[in-house]
Short mmCIF file of C-alpha atoms in Angstrom, two decimals:
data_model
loop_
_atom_site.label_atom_id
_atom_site.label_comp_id
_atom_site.label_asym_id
_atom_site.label_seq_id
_atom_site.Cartn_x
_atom_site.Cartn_y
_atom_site.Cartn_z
CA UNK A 1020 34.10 114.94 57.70
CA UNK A 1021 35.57 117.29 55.07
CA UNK A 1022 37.71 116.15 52.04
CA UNK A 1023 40.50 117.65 53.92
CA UNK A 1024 39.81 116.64 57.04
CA UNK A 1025 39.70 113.08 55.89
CA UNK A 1026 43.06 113.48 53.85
CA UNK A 1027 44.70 115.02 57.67
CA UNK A 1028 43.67 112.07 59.26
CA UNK A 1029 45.31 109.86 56.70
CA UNK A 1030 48.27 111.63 56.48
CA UNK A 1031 48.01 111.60 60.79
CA UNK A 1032 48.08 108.03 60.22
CA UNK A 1033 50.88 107.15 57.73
CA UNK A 1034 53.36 109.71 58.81
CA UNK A 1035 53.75 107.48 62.28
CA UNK A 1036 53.79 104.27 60.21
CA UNK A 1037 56.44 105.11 58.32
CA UNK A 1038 58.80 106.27 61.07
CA UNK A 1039 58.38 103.20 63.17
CA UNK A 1040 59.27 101.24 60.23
CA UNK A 1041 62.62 98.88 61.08
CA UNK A 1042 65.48 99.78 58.74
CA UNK A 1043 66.02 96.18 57.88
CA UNK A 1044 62.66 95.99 56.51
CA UNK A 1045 63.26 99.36 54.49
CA UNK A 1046 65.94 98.12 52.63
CA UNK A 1047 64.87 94.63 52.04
CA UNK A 1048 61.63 96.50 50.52
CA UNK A 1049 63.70 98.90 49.05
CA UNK A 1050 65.36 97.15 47.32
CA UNK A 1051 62.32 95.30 45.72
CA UNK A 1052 60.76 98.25 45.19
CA UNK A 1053 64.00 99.56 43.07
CA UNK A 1054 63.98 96.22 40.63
CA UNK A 1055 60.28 96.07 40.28
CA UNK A 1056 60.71 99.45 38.98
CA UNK A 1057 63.71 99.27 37.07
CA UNK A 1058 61.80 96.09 35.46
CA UNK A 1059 58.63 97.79 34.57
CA UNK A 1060 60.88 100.52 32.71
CA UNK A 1061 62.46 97.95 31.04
CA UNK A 1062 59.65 96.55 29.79
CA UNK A 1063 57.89 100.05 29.09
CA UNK A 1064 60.49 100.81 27.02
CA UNK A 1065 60.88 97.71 24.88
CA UNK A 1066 57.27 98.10 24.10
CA UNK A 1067 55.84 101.58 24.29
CA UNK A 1068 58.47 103.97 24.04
CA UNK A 1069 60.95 102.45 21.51
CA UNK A 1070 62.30 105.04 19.52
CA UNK A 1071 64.25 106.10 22.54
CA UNK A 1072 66.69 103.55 24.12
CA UNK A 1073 67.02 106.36 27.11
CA UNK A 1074 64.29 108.57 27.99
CA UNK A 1075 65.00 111.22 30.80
CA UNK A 1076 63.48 109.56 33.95
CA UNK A 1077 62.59 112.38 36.56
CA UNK A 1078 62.25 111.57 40.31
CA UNK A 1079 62.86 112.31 43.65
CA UNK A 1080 65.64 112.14 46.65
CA UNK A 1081 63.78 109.75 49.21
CA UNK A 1082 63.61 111.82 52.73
CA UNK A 1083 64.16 109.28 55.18
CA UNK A 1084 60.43 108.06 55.29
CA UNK A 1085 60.05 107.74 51.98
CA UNK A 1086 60.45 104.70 49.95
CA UNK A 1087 64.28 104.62 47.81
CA UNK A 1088 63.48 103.42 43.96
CA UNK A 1089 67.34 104.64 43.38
CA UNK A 1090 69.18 101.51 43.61
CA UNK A 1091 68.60 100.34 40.16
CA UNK A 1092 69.27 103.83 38.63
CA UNK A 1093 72.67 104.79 40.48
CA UNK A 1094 74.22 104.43 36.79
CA UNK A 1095 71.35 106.08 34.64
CA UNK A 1096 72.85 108.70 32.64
CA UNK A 1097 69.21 110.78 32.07
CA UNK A 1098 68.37 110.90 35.84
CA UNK A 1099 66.69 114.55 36.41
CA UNK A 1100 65.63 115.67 39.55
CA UNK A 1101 63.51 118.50 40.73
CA UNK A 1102 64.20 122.16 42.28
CA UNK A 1103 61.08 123.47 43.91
CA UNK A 1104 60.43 127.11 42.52
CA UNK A 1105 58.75 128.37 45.78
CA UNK A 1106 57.45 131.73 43.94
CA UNK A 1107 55.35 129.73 41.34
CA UNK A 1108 54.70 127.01 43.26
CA UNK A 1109 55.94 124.59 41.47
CA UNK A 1110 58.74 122.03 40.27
CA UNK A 1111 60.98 121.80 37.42
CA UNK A 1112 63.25 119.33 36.51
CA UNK A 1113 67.06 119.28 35.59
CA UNK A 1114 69.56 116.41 34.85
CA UNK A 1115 72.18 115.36 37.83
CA UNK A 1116 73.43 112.17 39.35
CA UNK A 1117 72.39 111.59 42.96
CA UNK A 1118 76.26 112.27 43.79
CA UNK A 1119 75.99 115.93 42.33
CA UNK A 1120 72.65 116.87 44.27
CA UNK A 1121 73.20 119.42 47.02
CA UNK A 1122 71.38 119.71 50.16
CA UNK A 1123 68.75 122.53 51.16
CA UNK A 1124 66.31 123.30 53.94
CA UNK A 1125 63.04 123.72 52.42
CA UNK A 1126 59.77 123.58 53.94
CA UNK A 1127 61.53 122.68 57.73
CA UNK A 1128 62.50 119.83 55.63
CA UNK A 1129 65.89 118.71 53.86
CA UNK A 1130 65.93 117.94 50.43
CA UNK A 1131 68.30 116.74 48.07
CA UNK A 1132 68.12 118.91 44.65
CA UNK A 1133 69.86 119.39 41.25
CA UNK A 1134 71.75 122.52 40.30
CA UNK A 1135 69.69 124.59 38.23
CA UNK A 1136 71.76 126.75 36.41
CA UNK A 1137 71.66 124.03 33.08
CA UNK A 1138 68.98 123.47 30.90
CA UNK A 1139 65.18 122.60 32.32
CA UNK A 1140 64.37 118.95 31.01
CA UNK A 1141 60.88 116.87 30.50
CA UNK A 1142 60.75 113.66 31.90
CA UNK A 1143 59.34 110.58 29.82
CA UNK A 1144 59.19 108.50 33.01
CA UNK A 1145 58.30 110.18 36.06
CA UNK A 1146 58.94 108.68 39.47
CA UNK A 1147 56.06 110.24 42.14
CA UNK A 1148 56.56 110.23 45.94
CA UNK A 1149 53.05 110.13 48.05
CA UNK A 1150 52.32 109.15 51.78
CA UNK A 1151 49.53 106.65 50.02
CA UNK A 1152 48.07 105.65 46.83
CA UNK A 1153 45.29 103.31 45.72
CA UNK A 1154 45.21 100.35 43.40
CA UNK A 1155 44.03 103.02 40.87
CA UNK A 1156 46.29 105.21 40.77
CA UNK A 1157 45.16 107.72 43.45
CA UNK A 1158 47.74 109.62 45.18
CA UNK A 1159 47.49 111.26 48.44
CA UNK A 1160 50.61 113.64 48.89
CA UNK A 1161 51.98 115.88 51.32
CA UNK A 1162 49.53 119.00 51.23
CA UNK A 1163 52.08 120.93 48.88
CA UNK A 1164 50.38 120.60 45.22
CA UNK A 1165 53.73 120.45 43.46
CA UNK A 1166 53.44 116.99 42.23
CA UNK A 1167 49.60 117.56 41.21
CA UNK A 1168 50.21 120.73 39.19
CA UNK A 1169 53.25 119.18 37.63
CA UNK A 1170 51.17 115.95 36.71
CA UNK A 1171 48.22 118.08 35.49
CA UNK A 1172 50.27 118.77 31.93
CA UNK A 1173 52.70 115.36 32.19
CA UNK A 1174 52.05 113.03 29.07
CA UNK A 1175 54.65 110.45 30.08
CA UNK A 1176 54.29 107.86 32.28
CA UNK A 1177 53.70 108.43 36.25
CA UNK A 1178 54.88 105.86 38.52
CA UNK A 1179 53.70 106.18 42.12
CA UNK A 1180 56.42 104.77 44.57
CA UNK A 1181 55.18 103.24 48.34
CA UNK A 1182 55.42 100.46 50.53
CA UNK A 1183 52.90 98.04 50.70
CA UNK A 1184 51.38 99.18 54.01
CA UNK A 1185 50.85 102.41 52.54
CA UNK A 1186 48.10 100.96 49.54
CA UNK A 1187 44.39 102.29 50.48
CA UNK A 1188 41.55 100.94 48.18
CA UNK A 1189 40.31 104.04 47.95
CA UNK A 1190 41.79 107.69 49.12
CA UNK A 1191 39.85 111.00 49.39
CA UNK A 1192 40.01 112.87 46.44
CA UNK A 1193 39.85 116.57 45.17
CA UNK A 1194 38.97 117.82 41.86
CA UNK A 1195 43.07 118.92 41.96
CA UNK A 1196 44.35 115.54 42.73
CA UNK A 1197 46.04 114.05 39.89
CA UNK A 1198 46.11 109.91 39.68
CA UNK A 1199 49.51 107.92 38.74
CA UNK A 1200 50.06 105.55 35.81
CA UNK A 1201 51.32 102.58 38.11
CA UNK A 1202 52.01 102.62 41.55
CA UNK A 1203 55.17 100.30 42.57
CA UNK A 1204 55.24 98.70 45.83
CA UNK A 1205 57.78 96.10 46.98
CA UNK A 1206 55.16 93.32 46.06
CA UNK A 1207 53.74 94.53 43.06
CA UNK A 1208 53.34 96.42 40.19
CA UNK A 1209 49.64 97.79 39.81
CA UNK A 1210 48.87 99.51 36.27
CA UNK A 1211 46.19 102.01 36.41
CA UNK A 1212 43.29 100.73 34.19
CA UNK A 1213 41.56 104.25 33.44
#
């Protein structure tokens, strides 16, 4: 079985997973997931990145089977959020609250994305969306690349977002794939020890 073939059948697997998942259990998780990371920033921040009470965190608009981190960060003034440039194939970030994103079919999918007629920012903190990651960081995505070209140049921290169900011990992995900094699940925080 090829690399790809191996990440299909993965993906094959999750994608029903996550659907079937009850609501109540969603945002019972959810919400763990949301103060584990809002608690690991906290702590990031007190110790690493100290010169900046603030930082710009950059994440995503959960789809419906993704995990919501948002809770915690309703009120975060340096929320940025990304607008796919489809051209370049890739993502760039821009400050918004999650009441001033706007809705657009992308990919047969909808997304929720910033305006992007202000100013591009960089994330310090970046919030990662997969359909799995391992203990070690690994991520497996949706077959796009965005996230892995974006992550190939990113010098902040990544933290990969899941439910617990969706951990692997190990994922099949490209040359391309880029690994996360910590991967948040509503039972744990694991920090990537490479």
């Amino acid at each position: 079985m090829t690399l790809q073939d191996a990440k299909k059948s993965l993906r094959d697997k999750i994608k029903p997973w996550l659907r079937n998942l009850e609501d109540e259990s969603k945002r019972e998780w959810n919400k763990k997931i949301s103060l584990g990371l809002k608690e690991f920033i906290d702590q990031l921040l007190r110790l690493e990145i100290s010169n900046q009470s603030q930082p710009y965190i950059g994440g995503y608009f959960p789809m419906s089977d993704e995990a919501n981190w948002l809770s915690e960060f309703m009120a975060y003034p340096n929320l940025c959020f990304p607008q796919v440039d489809t051209k370049g194939q890739k993502i760039r970030f821009y400050q918004s609250s999650v009441k001033n994103l706007k809705t657009v079919h992308l990919y047969g999918k909808e997304l929720c994305v910033p305006d992007d007629s202000g100013e591009e920012v960089f994330p310090e903190i970046l919030v990662v969306p997969g359909l799995s990651f391992s203990s070690s960081g690994e991520r497996l995505g949706r077959g796009g690349g965005f996230y892995d070209r974006y992550l190939k140049s990113f010098n902040g921290t990544s933290v990969g977002i899941c439910y617990e169900g969706q951990l692997r011990n190990q994922l099949p992995i490209e040359s391309h794939d880029q690994v996360v900094s910590v991967v948040v699940t509503e039972k744990r925080v694991l920090r990537n020890k490479k």
